[in-house]
Amino acid sequence: MRRLLLLFALAAPTAGAQLGSLLPVPSSVTPGTGRLVLDTAFRVAITRFSDDRLRRGVERAILRLEERTALEVARTVAAPTASVPLRVVVERAGDRVQSIDEDESYTLEVSPTGATLAAPTVVGALRGLETVLQLITSDAATHYLPAVSIRDTPRFRWRGLLVDVGRHFMPVEQVKKTLDGMAMVKLNVLHWHLSEDQGFRVESKRFPKLHQLGSDGEYYTQEQLRNVVAYARDRGIRVVPEFDMPGHSTAWFVGYPQYASRAGPISIRRAWGGADAIFDPTKEATYTFISQFIGEMVRIFPDAYWHIGGDEVEDKHWNRNPRIVRWRRARGMRTNEELQAHFNQRLMRILRAYNKHMVGWDEILHPKVPSNTVIQSWRGTNYLRDAAKRGFTGILSAPYYLDHIKPATDFYLADPIPTTTDLTPDEQRRVLGGEACMWSEFVSYETTDSRLWPRLGAVAERLWSPQSVTDVPDMYRRLDILAGRLEARGFRVQSHSARMLRKLFPSGDLAPLESLLTVAQPPHFGQSLNGKQTTQLHPLTRIVDAARPDPPARWMTERLVRQFVVNTSDPIPHDSLTVLMRRWQALVPVIRELAGATPAIGEAVPVAEALERTSTIGLEAMAFVRNGTRPDSAWLANATADLKRYEQPQGLLRVSVVPEIRKLVGLLQGVVQ
Ligand code: ACM
């Protein structure tokens, strides 16, 4: 019993001191004395500047405060009398179209007699309201805000999330929910990847065959697009659209094959990677078409930046078309990179006419592309550095691919400007920030929450908080709190596995499978499922889709193993790890039995077996260490070989704790008989 209690104590989020739960960590936090009690007299007044956006923001915050405290309070903005508990003091509206230089700073002073949130702009006030909500604390008697003085301003101006709705569509409600989550962690750019080989997702009135033939009926109407842009603006979030070209563009040509590099008919591409047709950069008509299309879209997307894609241009279609090859050679272009640079120069002219700055993936970095282009580095951090050295501004994405199933630590410790940087201060200013990417080959709107969150919080903090904020255990502690906050607002983070498992297993006890999925995780991006490549048409409702990246027991195990390694005679990590691993060993027979009920559960058996063996190795390794006995060389060779094998997916899933168990075995290296 004592052991189980220990485990619960380790798993429980820290209650109480909510100053320690802020995410992202503000620039400066000075604790005060006492607390501002929250009761039914709670009111918010807006003094000085006010507008509808600010009022809506305050009213949403009041509703969330009500939800959190179950206190019935007045839901509208109050008159600014002396006794109002929270005053919001704003200087001005902020940019009419939120710019990259929007002032997002705020200060928050909480004392026992009242709180003041002050900000130069409405966007700053929206950021501060999120902080107020995160500060709500309770004890047995009351809810309160702890007395504190906070000064806060973001480290980077561009803190984004790319959402790929091309490969798998995401309904408007899910996009809005994602924007709500982004606002909670102070992200400020939704990079909306709206067209792909697998789907063209916006309604075009001018070229209706784009969405009619290129989307399988899954697209946003112009009204919905405007509505999302307004919703984002209400939360201080810019929307940067991406229409990827000249590659990743097959879906455009289902309706308009005349602009493609090969003859039609062309159909929506179902396979991942590679490409079918790409844009023909040699025809004047191509640029007229693109210009007219962009001309239609700029009326929907007011942001000053426009993403042209430019990644992974499969040039076989340029090479196979003799007319394109002749055209290129006749103009003295030796390579297809030069041809793409030409295409980009033409795009740049089009965008300039619409007053847009061009953004593109790092493949577009070329001497012929003007240096006021923004380079989004995805193939490696070195592209960001090179771009800055060559005078380009840049955004970092390479380390922030959420679809690569990596632990939050990896995202957290990747800094757009590391302390070791060799960029000069001027070059550093060209680094605008970063963007997490949620590509959707293996993600549906139903699995998005669990693939984004809570890890996106780690990226958000990296981009907002001071560079010195790098405490990984504290990050995990606060990500756990964030996961709970998201869950409370209807995001499926902690509840994801249970809900998805229900699709496969509509009745019966889910506990063993849920338990497995606290430690088993999806394969890395690019690792095929059981040796099979999937396509867009593959249902995303298998056991792998019920699993979560960086599942909760992985970090718990990492932390316990760290403690054990430091002091192998400390009973707490030893006993807790023992409980965990014994529980994992016991899963195999139960999961084998459940597998009799449906083939889908059978796909979990190999990983359950690997987990059993991994646990056995871990338990035996701890016993050798603790007893001071030595494993023989056969034991060590077998353990090492098995752990090596378990680095790979077993069936559809991976055992997330293999590296931790390897650390336990590592304690025995060098003491082999
Ligand atoms: C990309 O991941 N192809 C930008």
XYZ file of C-alpha atoms and ligand atoms in Angstrom:
677
model
C 0.000 0.000 0.000
C 2.773 2.376 0.909
C 4.318 1.796 -2.501
C 1.141 2.635 -4.341
C 0.718 5.783 -2.326
C 4.226 6.803 -3.250
C 3.389 6.390 -6.871
C 0.276 8.491 -6.557
C 2.199 11.210 -4.783
C 4.648 11.295 -7.660
C 1.923 11.424 -10.258
C -0.261 14.053 -8.618
C 0.025 17.593 -9.960
C 1.260 19.995 -7.339
C -1.687 21.822 -5.851
C -1.463 25.203 -4.192
C 1.152 27.697 -5.314
C -0.154 28.724 -8.724
C 2.678 31.183 -9.221
C 4.624 28.052 -10.026
C 2.084 26.890 -12.596
C 2.442 29.716 -15.111
C 3.162 28.549 -18.633
C 4.875 30.196 -20.396
C 6.967 31.545 -17.532
C 6.752 35.372 -17.554
C 9.792 37.616 -17.937
C 9.645 38.602 -14.291
C 7.548 37.398 -11.350
C 7.855 38.925 -7.883
C 5.677 37.257 -5.248
C 3.798 39.606 -2.920
C 2.153 39.099 0.457
C -1.398 37.871 0.866
C -4.089 37.123 -1.656
C -6.967 38.653 -3.543
C -10.013 36.592 -2.635
C -12.350 35.707 -5.496
C -16.027 35.635 -4.563
C -19.364 36.470 -6.149
C -18.445 40.159 -5.948
C -15.716 39.587 -8.541
C -15.894 42.189 -11.320
C -13.639 43.386 -14.119
C -13.568 47.024 -15.193
C -11.888 48.460 -18.261
C -10.462 51.928 -17.811
C -8.905 54.253 -20.391
C -9.067 52.613 -23.838
C -11.726 50.028 -24.659
C -13.118 48.357 -27.754
C -15.276 45.381 -28.655
C -12.325 43.045 -28.943
C -11.169 43.870 -25.421
C -14.686 43.584 -24.009
C -15.162 40.199 -25.636
C -11.790 39.076 -24.272
C -12.717 40.164 -20.752
C -16.128 38.512 -20.965
C -14.594 35.225 -22.109
C -12.153 35.421 -19.199
C -15.020 35.992 -16.732
C -16.807 32.901 -18.070
C -13.680 30.827 -17.663
C -13.202 32.159 -14.145
C -16.780 31.156 -13.397
C -16.173 27.683 -14.757
C -13.017 27.257 -12.728
C -14.452 28.553 -9.447
C -18.152 27.700 -9.814
C -18.851 31.167 -8.468
C -21.802 33.001 -9.973
C -20.466 36.420 -10.941
C -21.678 39.231 -13.182
C -20.674 38.288 -16.706
C -20.322 41.716 -18.216
C -17.705 44.423 -17.860
C -18.291 46.551 -14.747
C -18.192 50.310 -14.239
C -14.745 51.390 -13.027
C -15.581 52.123 -9.392
C -12.902 52.071 -6.734
C -13.881 48.665 -5.405
C -13.660 46.676 -8.647
C -11.329 43.730 -7.958
C -9.673 43.594 -11.413
C -8.956 46.697 -13.494
C -7.771 46.392 -17.050
C -5.892 49.477 -18.171
C -5.117 49.591 -21.882
C -3.574 52.446 -23.882
C -4.710 51.673 -27.408
C -6.309 49.142 -29.734
C -3.112 47.952 -31.352
C -2.582 47.438 -35.066
C -5.667 47.332 -37.257
C -4.210 44.192 -38.786
C -2.058 42.639 -36.099
C 1.545 43.054 -37.162
C 4.699 41.228 -36.298
C 5.667 44.258 -34.210
C 2.469 44.357 -32.186
C 3.261 45.188 -28.559
C 2.185 42.118 -26.578
C 3.625 43.151 -23.234
C 1.628 43.590 -20.040
C 2.076 44.043 -16.331
C -0.056 42.517 -13.613
C -0.142 43.700 -10.018
C -2.197 41.635 -7.588
C -2.605 42.732 -3.965
C -5.153 41.776 -1.300
C -7.207 44.847 -2.200
C -7.302 44.472 -5.956
C -5.518 43.656 -9.183
C -4.457 45.810 -12.114
C -3.656 44.443 -15.548
C -1.976 47.134 -17.654
C -0.960 46.855 -21.297
C -0.105 49.198 -24.155
C -2.420 47.278 -26.518
C -5.484 45.073 -26.423
C -3.309 42.125 -27.471
C -1.104 42.663 -24.408
C -4.220 42.681 -22.225
C -5.390 39.393 -23.799
C -2.022 37.832 -22.924
C -2.350 39.141 -19.365
C -5.888 37.775 -18.965
C -4.540 34.287 -19.701
C -2.008 34.820 -16.924
C -4.755 35.922 -14.522
C -6.688 32.718 -15.265
C -3.590 30.578 -14.704
C -3.081 32.267 -11.328
C -6.430 31.191 -9.878
C -5.661 29.160 -6.769
C -7.891 27.517 -4.216
C -7.829 26.052 -0.757
C -10.589 24.406 1.247
C -12.282 27.726 1.963
C -11.887 29.954 -1.056
C -10.537 30.791 -4.470
C -7.965 33.543 -4.781
C -5.213 35.150 -6.805
C -1.892 35.157 -4.943
C -0.386 38.625 -4.483
C 2.227 39.118 -7.172
C 3.875 41.607 -9.464
C 4.430 40.369 -13.036
C 6.173 42.090 -15.928
C 5.958 40.158 -19.127
C 6.966 40.490 -22.725
C 7.730 37.844 -25.359
C 11.271 36.947 -26.332
C 10.335 36.325 -29.992
C 7.850 38.134 -32.193
C 6.786 35.124 -34.262
C 5.468 32.216 -32.195
C 3.499 29.982 -34.464
C 1.827 26.698 -35.106
C 1.504 25.207 -38.565
C -1.654 23.203 -39.040
C -1.795 21.017 -42.149
C -5.412 20.674 -43.254
C -4.416 19.532 -46.737
C -3.591 15.900 -45.995
C -6.367 15.453 -43.466
C -9.051 18.069 -43.206
C -9.778 19.761 -39.903
C -13.314 21.071 -39.350
C -13.738 24.732 -38.401
C -14.657 23.918 -34.809
C -11.386 22.050 -34.334
C -9.430 24.944 -35.850
C -11.113 27.338 -33.430
C -10.430 25.066 -30.501
C -6.777 24.934 -31.527
C -6.744 28.740 -31.597
C -8.171 28.753 -28.050
C -5.343 26.489 -26.936
C -2.755 28.620 -28.720
C -4.062 31.704 -26.924
C -3.740 29.909 -23.575
C 0.013 29.529 -24.118
C 0.447 32.920 -25.822
C 1.220 31.708 -29.345
C 0.492 34.356 -31.943
C 0.581 32.892 -35.480
C -1.610 30.227 -37.037
C 0.229 29.103 -40.169
C -2.591 27.494 -42.078
C -1.353 25.002 -44.682
C -4.375 25.085 -46.963
C -3.385 23.187 -50.079
C -1.543 19.940 -50.655
C -1.217 17.072 -53.104
C -4.041 15.456 -51.104
C -6.480 18.323 -50.915
C -7.312 21.907 -51.797
C -9.170 23.297 -48.809
C -10.556 26.741 -49.626
C -13.529 27.840 -51.637
C -12.579 29.879 -54.684
C -15.385 31.740 -56.394
C -13.109 32.669 -59.249
C -11.766 29.155 -59.839
C -14.459 26.931 -58.342
C -13.046 23.705 -59.726
C -10.205 24.110 -57.200
C -12.403 23.202 -54.260
C -15.099 21.370 -56.175
C -12.726 18.821 -57.677
C -9.675 19.083 -55.441
C -11.093 18.588 -51.959
C -13.346 15.510 -51.728
C -15.945 18.019 -50.538
C -13.820 18.944 -47.515
C -13.033 22.645 -47.746
C -13.736 25.904 -45.938
C -16.246 28.327 -47.410
C -15.068 31.906 -47.691
C -17.426 32.821 -44.885
C -15.847 30.169 -42.656
C -12.360 31.383 -43.526
C -13.258 34.972 -42.619
C -14.847 33.743 -39.466
C -11.685 31.887 -38.414
C -9.505 34.906 -39.200
C -11.783 37.069 -37.019
C -11.806 34.455 -34.267
C -8.011 34.379 -34.309
C -7.775 38.167 -34.257
C -10.057 38.224 -31.232
C -7.414 36.125 -29.481
C -4.427 38.136 -30.684
C -3.422 35.549 -33.265
C -2.382 36.274 -36.838
C -3.360 33.888 -39.611
C -0.727 33.319 -42.294
C -2.106 31.233 -45.166
C 0.096 28.850 -47.110
C -0.697 27.761 -50.627
C 2.239 25.484 -51.348
C 3.793 25.858 -54.816
C 5.264 24.844 -57.198
C 5.358 21.393 -55.511
C 2.842 19.757 -53.179
C 0.201 21.066 -55.546
C -1.420 18.066 -57.232
C -4.906 18.874 -55.946
C -4.926 22.197 -57.857
C -4.633 20.386 -61.174
C -7.625 18.108 -60.817
C -9.685 21.117 -61.898
C -6.989 23.077 -63.757
C -4.544 20.666 -65.440
C -3.471 23.341 -67.913
C -1.098 24.864 -65.307
C 0.619 21.564 -64.493
C 3.970 20.284 -65.641
C 2.386 17.254 -67.242
C -0.740 16.609 -69.262
C -3.969 15.705 -67.461
C -6.159 14.192 -66.359
C -4.764 14.494 -62.863
C -6.414 13.171 -59.724
C -6.020 13.886 -56.023
C -2.894 12.149 -54.798
C -3.511 9.591 -52.065
C 0.044 8.434 -51.403
C 2.386 10.409 -49.139
C 5.666 11.936 -50.176
C 6.874 12.512 -53.677
C 4.507 14.334 -55.948
C 2.533 13.891 -59.068
C 2.273 17.034 -61.147
C 3.733 20.388 -60.082
C 3.237 23.892 -61.462
C 4.541 24.700 -64.926
C 6.767 27.728 -64.307
C 7.296 28.482 -67.991
C 3.780 29.571 -68.957
C 2.636 33.150 -68.541
C -0.863 31.772 -67.956
C 0.385 30.076 -64.787
C 1.281 33.439 -63.253
C -1.970 35.058 -64.347
C -3.864 32.214 -62.711
C -1.849 32.409 -59.486
C -2.139 36.181 -59.394
C -5.903 36.087 -59.815
C -6.225 33.405 -57.194
C -4.091 35.310 -54.692
C -6.034 38.457 -55.547
C -9.170 36.674 -54.418
C -7.566 35.314 -51.235
C -5.975 38.556 -50.025
C -9.487 39.814 -49.366
C -9.868 37.018 -46.832
C -6.382 36.922 -45.312
C -5.299 40.437 -44.289
C -1.964 39.457 -42.716
C 1.112 41.180 -44.139
C 2.817 37.802 -44.688
C 2.011 35.181 -47.302
C 3.501 31.685 -47.406
C 4.309 30.267 -50.823
C 5.575 26.886 -49.637
C 8.425 26.082 -52.010
C 9.494 22.845 -50.302
C 10.287 19.458 -51.762
C 9.920 20.360 -55.414
C 9.936 17.051 -57.251
C 11.674 18.157 -60.392
C 11.248 14.941 -62.344
C 8.156 16.523 -63.839
C 10.149 19.478 -65.030
C 12.817 17.153 -66.430
C 10.328 14.930 -68.210
C 8.634 17.754 -70.030
C 10.774 18.608 -73.103
C 9.070 21.977 -73.512
C 10.003 22.988 -69.946
C 13.579 21.758 -70.392
C 13.953 23.718 -73.673
C 12.457 26.837 -72.111
C 14.843 26.681 -69.153
C 17.931 26.091 -71.312
C 16.973 28.846 -73.740
C 17.100 31.263 -70.811
C 20.516 30.112 -69.693
C 19.281 28.413 -66.525
C 21.436 25.437 -65.771
C 19.491 23.864 -62.949
C 15.954 23.406 -61.736
C 16.937 25.379 -58.618
C 17.406 28.339 -60.921
C 14.061 27.604 -62.493
C 12.450 27.560 -59.046
C 14.225 30.826 -58.174
C 12.723 32.296 -61.342
C 9.272 31.050 -60.294
C 9.791 32.587 -56.841
C 10.841 35.913 -58.318
C 7.602 35.966 -60.257
C 5.649 35.103 -57.110
C 7.475 37.862 -55.289
C 6.308 40.379 -57.891
C 2.729 39.178 -57.573
C 2.830 39.360 -53.792
C 4.422 42.782 -53.825
C 1.502 44.047 -55.898
C -0.765 42.872 -53.082
C 1.484 44.367 -50.390
C 2.494 41.003 -49.002
C 5.843 39.831 -47.659
C 6.818 36.442 -48.993
C 7.535 33.517 -46.667
C 8.807 30.156 -47.903
C 10.461 26.924 -46.772
C 14.244 26.916 -46.751
C 14.548 25.415 -50.245
C 13.753 28.854 -51.639
C 16.991 30.299 -50.229
C 18.766 31.287 -53.437
C 20.925 34.277 -54.456
C 18.232 35.349 -56.918
C 15.525 35.534 -54.245
C 15.345 38.987 -52.643
C 16.537 39.206 -49.075
C 13.271 40.595 -47.740
C 11.886 37.061 -48.076
C 11.278 35.186 -44.821
C 12.947 31.773 -44.734
C 11.299 29.070 -42.656
C 13.937 26.513 -41.794
C 12.704 22.934 -41.658
C 15.594 20.827 -42.960
C 17.937 21.923 -40.180
C 18.760 24.790 -37.840
C 21.766 25.613 -40.051
C 19.368 26.991 -42.680
C 18.137 29.560 -40.189
C 21.693 30.559 -39.400
C 22.678 30.729 -43.094
C 19.611 32.791 -43.920
C 20.378 35.287 -41.134
C 24.031 35.523 -42.238
C 22.890 36.221 -45.799
C 20.521 38.997 -44.769
C 17.233 37.090 -44.735
C 14.837 37.061 -41.840
C 13.934 33.598 -40.630
C 11.654 31.377 -38.601
C 12.822 28.142 -36.987
C 10.786 24.958 -37.409
C 13.351 22.196 -37.885
C 13.401 21.051 -34.237
C 9.680 21.648 -33.657
C 8.011 18.968 -35.773
C 5.290 17.671 -33.483
C 4.494 14.862 -35.902
C 7.951 13.468 -35.189
C 7.073 11.541 -32.085
C 9.691 13.025 -29.786
C 9.579 13.873 -26.083
C 8.736 17.423 -25.047
C 12.301 17.850 -23.778
C 13.650 17.807 -27.327
C 11.369 20.661 -28.349
C 11.954 22.574 -25.156
C 15.728 22.655 -25.335
C 15.896 23.678 -29.011
C 16.535 27.422 -28.971
C 16.184 29.555 -32.125
C 19.223 31.514 -30.915
C 21.238 29.164 -28.696
C 23.705 30.647 -26.214
C 26.477 29.262 -28.440
C 25.292 31.208 -31.500
C 27.824 32.886 -33.749
C 25.237 35.312 -35.121
C 25.987 38.996 -34.548
C 23.331 41.069 -32.725
C 22.091 42.375 -36.098
C 21.850 38.878 -37.504
C 20.081 37.703 -34.365
C 17.414 40.338 -34.900
C 16.639 38.643 -38.214
C 15.505 35.546 -36.329
C 11.819 36.323 -35.942
C 11.001 33.256 -33.858
C 9.727 29.787 -34.491
C 6.820 27.612 -35.450
C 5.800 24.170 -34.330
C 4.546 22.045 -37.229
C 1.648 19.646 -37.141
C 1.766 17.826 -40.461
C -1.175 15.556 -40.878
C -0.142 12.431 -42.787
C -0.911 10.429 -39.660
C -3.174 12.855 -37.827
C -6.918 13.303 -38.087
C -8.984 16.041 -36.522
C -9.856 13.523 -33.810
C -6.262 12.789 -32.905
C -4.938 16.350 -33.288
C -5.440 17.422 -29.671
C -3.364 14.549 -28.349
C -0.589 15.019 -30.897
C -0.376 18.769 -30.271
C -0.820 18.909 -26.549
C 0.678 19.258 -24.091
C 4.006 19.251 -26.025
C 3.072 22.422 -27.914
C 3.249 24.160 -24.532
C 6.985 23.394 -24.443
C 7.537 25.147 -27.783
C 5.336 28.055 -26.738
C 7.420 28.591 -23.619
C 10.697 28.382 -25.547
C 9.496 31.149 -27.844
C 7.960 33.405 -25.182
C 9.992 33.002 -21.980
C 13.494 34.195 -21.157
C 16.248 32.048 -22.609
C 17.372 31.007 -19.126
C 14.092 29.145 -18.461
C 15.239 25.580 -19.208
C 14.329 23.419 -16.214
C 13.018 20.203 -17.806
C 11.459 18.602 -14.690
C 9.638 21.852 -13.997
C 8.477 21.979 -17.610
C 6.965 18.491 -17.293
C 5.318 19.451 -14.018
C 3.679 22.444 -15.670
C 2.828 20.608 -18.919
C 0.850 18.223 -16.756
C -1.072 21.163 -15.309
C -1.582 22.516 -18.830
C -2.936 19.133 -19.953
C -5.502 19.325 -17.156
C -6.483 22.872 -18.069
C -6.931 21.865 -21.692
C -8.922 18.807 -20.733
C -11.202 21.030 -18.663
C -11.921 23.074 -21.776
C -12.866 20.069 -23.873
C -9.508 19.222 -25.439
C -8.861 15.487 -25.617
C -5.451 15.138 -24.109
C -5.633 12.869 -21.066
C -8.941 11.390 -22.224
C -7.729 10.742 -25.756
C -6.734 7.102 -25.449
C -9.927 5.996 -23.730
C -12.101 7.676 -26.302
C -10.231 6.311 -29.310
C -10.053 2.822 -27.812
C -13.826 2.876 -27.558
C -14.016 2.978 -31.349
C -12.206 -0.352 -31.479
C -13.683 -1.816 -28.364
C -17.143 -0.383 -27.761
C -17.796 -2.135 -24.470
C -15.736 -3.822 -21.812
C -12.896 -2.850 -19.528
C -10.456 -0.444 -21.150
C -8.131 -0.156 -18.156
C -5.451 -2.628 -19.352
C -5.213 -0.981 -22.769
C -5.210 2.488 -21.266
C -2.460 1.385 -18.954
C -0.466 0.091 -21.931
C -0.915 3.429 -23.690
C 0.530 5.364 -20.759
C 3.867 3.860 -21.803
C 3.561 2.719 -25.443
C 3.761 5.384 -28.102
C 3.342 5.714 -31.878
C 6.280 4.966 -34.178
C 8.485 7.788 -35.410
C 7.295 9.708 -38.427
C 8.275 7.750 -41.498
C 8.288 4.353 -39.764
C 5.685 2.464 -41.696
C 2.951 0.634 -39.858
C 3.961 -3.004 -39.689
C 5.936 -2.646 -42.882
C 3.014 -1.120 -44.761
C 2.908 2.372 -46.202
C -0.460 3.998 -45.611
C -2.271 6.554 -47.726
C -4.729 9.359 -47.122
C -7.538 6.799 -47.324
C -6.300 4.750 -44.380
C -8.571 5.060 -41.304
C -6.839 6.728 -38.368
C -8.658 4.730 -35.732
C -6.192 1.971 -34.986
C -4.443 1.297 -31.714
C -1.605 3.569 -32.870
C -4.058 6.440 -33.194
C -5.236 5.899 -29.644
C -1.625 6.184 -28.445
C -0.020 9.496 -27.471
C 3.457 10.852 -28.143
C 5.617 11.216 -25.030
C 3.073 9.307 -22.915
C 2.888 10.190 -19.209
C 4.720 7.148 -17.818
C 7.751 7.896 -19.977
C 8.676 11.031 -18.084
C 7.745 9.463 -14.757
C 10.134 6.606 -15.512
C 12.894 8.921 -16.698
C 12.656 10.906 -13.478
C 12.620 7.839 -11.244
C 15.563 6.277 -13.087
C 17.516 9.505 -12.636
C 16.841 9.380 -8.913
C 17.774 5.714 -8.740
C 21.038 6.252 -10.625
C 22.016 9.032 -8.209
C 21.284 6.907 -5.148
C 20.644 3.238 -5.800
C 19.821 2.591 -2.156
C 17.066 5.232 -2.030
C 13.870 3.175 -1.596
C 11.562 5.720 -3.239
C 12.684 5.446 -6.865
C 13.422 1.758 -6.488
C 10.023 0.892 -5.037
C 8.126 3.138 -7.448
C 9.898 1.695 -10.479
C 9.217 -1.783 -9.146
C 5.497 -1.094 -8.877
C 5.398 0.361 -12.381
C 7.315 -2.445 -14.028
C 5.426 -5.205 -12.248
C 2.217 -3.639 -13.437
C 3.557 -3.562 -16.999
C 4.643 -7.205 -16.806
C 1.140 -8.160 -15.778
C -0.474 -6.606 -18.857
C 0.466 -9.260 -21.378
C -1.997 -12.024 -20.444
C -4.854 -9.541 -20.072
C -4.176 -7.929 -23.435
C -3.854 -11.308 -25.120
C -7.267 -12.150 -23.759
C -8.782 -8.861 -24.943
C -7.283 -9.495 -28.373
C -9.733 -12.357 -28.701
C -12.528 -9.810 -28.889
C -11.312 -7.825 -31.905
C -8.419 -7.943 -34.385
C -7.541 -4.312 -33.665
C -6.457 -5.123 -30.114
C -4.238 -7.901 -31.430
C -2.067 -5.139 -32.861
C -1.179 -4.211 -29.268
C 0.111 -7.661 -28.303
C 3.667 -7.318 -29.704
C 4.294 -4.080 -27.825
C 2.783 -5.522 -24.643
C 5.202 -8.448 -24.945
C 8.125 -6.105 -25.540
C 7.071 -4.067 -22.523
C 6.957 -7.191 -20.392
C 10.475 -8.149 -21.400
C 11.722 -4.568 -20.996
C 10.260 -4.499 -17.489
C 11.855 -7.823 -16.618
C 15.235 -6.510 -17.730
C 14.689 -3.349 -15.683
C 13.691 -5.234 -12.538
C 16.580 -7.663 -12.835
C 19.048 -4.858 -13.461
C 17.884 -3.041 -10.331
C 18.170 -6.272 -8.342
C 21.749 -6.872 -9.535
C 22.672 -3.316 -8.615
C 21.006 -3.437 -5.246
C 22.341 -6.893 -4.316
C 25.808 -6.102 -5.492
C 25.689 -9.244 -7.635
C 26.955 -9.470 -11.188
C 25.027 -10.564 -14.238
C 26.812 -13.053 -16.416
C 27.806 -11.995 -19.873
C 24.932 -13.927 -21.489
C 22.379 -11.984 -19.411
C 23.959 -8.704 -20.429
C 24.219 -9.675 -24.101
C 20.565 -10.749 -24.213
C 19.336 -7.664 -22.390
C 21.324 -5.372 -24.658
C 20.143 -7.125 -27.809
C 16.500 -7.080 -26.740
C 16.579 -3.409 -25.817
C 18.203 -2.674 -29.159
C 15.366 -4.493 -30.894
C 12.762 -2.608 -28.870
C 14.048 0.696 -30.166
C 12.050 -0.261 -33.244
C 8.262 -0.441 -33.332
C 6.838 -3.720 -32.109
C 3.714 -4.188 -34.141
C 2.209 -0.726 -34.426
C 3.719 0.798 -31.291
C 6.989 1.543 -29.525
C 7.960 1.047 -25.887
C 8.732 4.617 -24.805
C 10.877 3.697 -21.786
C 13.559 1.648 -23.563
C 16.213 4.398 -23.147
C 15.472 4.545 -19.402
C 15.808 0.800 -18.919
C 19.040 0.965 -20.876
C 20.317 3.405 -18.221
C 19.575 0.811 -15.538
C 21.462 -1.823 -17.519
C 24.222 0.740 -18.020
C 24.831 0.674 -14.269
C 26.007 -2.905 -14.742
C 28.398 -2.278 -17.621
C 31.915 -2.889 -16.530
C 30.861 -5.151 -13.656
C 30.146 -8.167 -15.817
C 31.728 -11.424 -14.714
C 8.173 20.327 -45.089
O 8.162 19.665 -44.035
N 8.180 19.708 -46.251
C 8.210 21.764 -45.076
